[in-house]
Amino acid sequence: MKKALLALIATMLISGCSNSNTSASNAPASDTTTEQNQHHHQVTDQWVGRWIGVEGLFLEISKDDSAGPGHYLLHMRYGLDADQIGTFEGQATAEGIRFNRGDGPQLLRAGDGEATGMKWLLEKEDCLVVATGEGYCRD
């Protein structure tokens, strides 16, 4: 009888612990998350303006004030084909600015000319890179 009672008590304690963990994970996001998001857009806010690629490619970043802090509009010519131009909505992350365009989800991140993978930009130091072969720099 004692063993059955101890087993019942142990089961109740274990289930009580797992319930408290569940409710803790459902708690609202902390101020730390808000502070991290604020930090991300403080970095990417410095990217606002015009960036130059090769052969007429360009990237113009502006803040999307209607969407709130950390949101951007990326107007870009990212290829030589007529349909490789457009304006895309982006959002700051720890890695850079995430956005979607016709060729799928993309990440715009800080780099240098070498990171662009293009010999014409090799000597540049202040660049933004989408992928090897696609980068935009400032002088």
mmCIF file with all atom_site columns, C-alpha atoms in Angstrom, residues 24-34 37:
data_model
loop_
_atom_site.group_PDB
_atom_site.id
_atom_site.type_symbol
_atom_site.label_atom_id
_atom_site.label_alt_id
_atom_site.label_comp_id
_atom_site.label_asym_id
_atom_site.label_entity_id
_atom_site.label_seq_id
_atom_site.pdbx_PDB_ins_code
_atom_site.Cartn_x
_atom_site.Cartn_y
_atom_site.Cartn_z
_atom_site.occupancy
_atom_site.B_iso_or_equiv
_atom_site.pdbx_formal_charge
_atom_site.auth_seq_id
_atom_site.auth_comp_id
_atom_site.auth_asym_id
_atom_site.auth_atom_id
_atom_site.pdbx_PDB_model_num
ATOM 1  C CA . ALA A 1 24 ? 6.724  28.740 -18.798 1.00 0.00 ? 24 ALA A CA 1
ATOM 2  C CA . SER A 1 25 ? 7.278  28.095 -22.490 1.00 0.00 ? 25 SER A CA 1
ATOM 3  C CA . ASN A 1 26 ? 3.941  29.766 -23.268 1.00 0.00 ? 26 ASN A CA 1
ATOM 4  C CA . ALA A 1 27 ? 4.982  32.927 -21.478 1.00 0.00 ? 27 ALA A CA 1
ATOM 5  C CA . PRO A 1 28 ? 5.125  36.134 -23.547 1.00 0.00 ? 28 PRO A CA 1
ATOM 6  C CA . ALA A 1 29 ? 8.435  37.160 -25.109 1.00 0.00 ? 29 ALA A CA 1
ATOM 7  C CA . SER A 1 30 ? 10.779 38.982 -22.785 1.00 0.00 ? 30 SER A CA 1
ATOM 8  C CA . ASP A 1 31 ? 12.214 42.456 -23.141 1.00 0.00 ? 31 ASP A CA 1
ATOM 9  C CA . THR A 1 32 ? 15.470 40.782 -24.209 1.00 0.00 ? 32 THR A CA 1
ATOM 10 C CA . THR A 1 33 ? 13.870 39.739 -27.518 1.00 0.00 ? 33 THR A CA 1
ATOM 11 C CA . THR A 1 34 ? 12.679 43.296 -28.106 1.00 0.00 ? 34 THR A CA 1
ATOM 12 C CA . ASN A 1 37 ? 15.371 43.154 -32.521 1.00 0.00 ? 37 ASN A CA 1
#
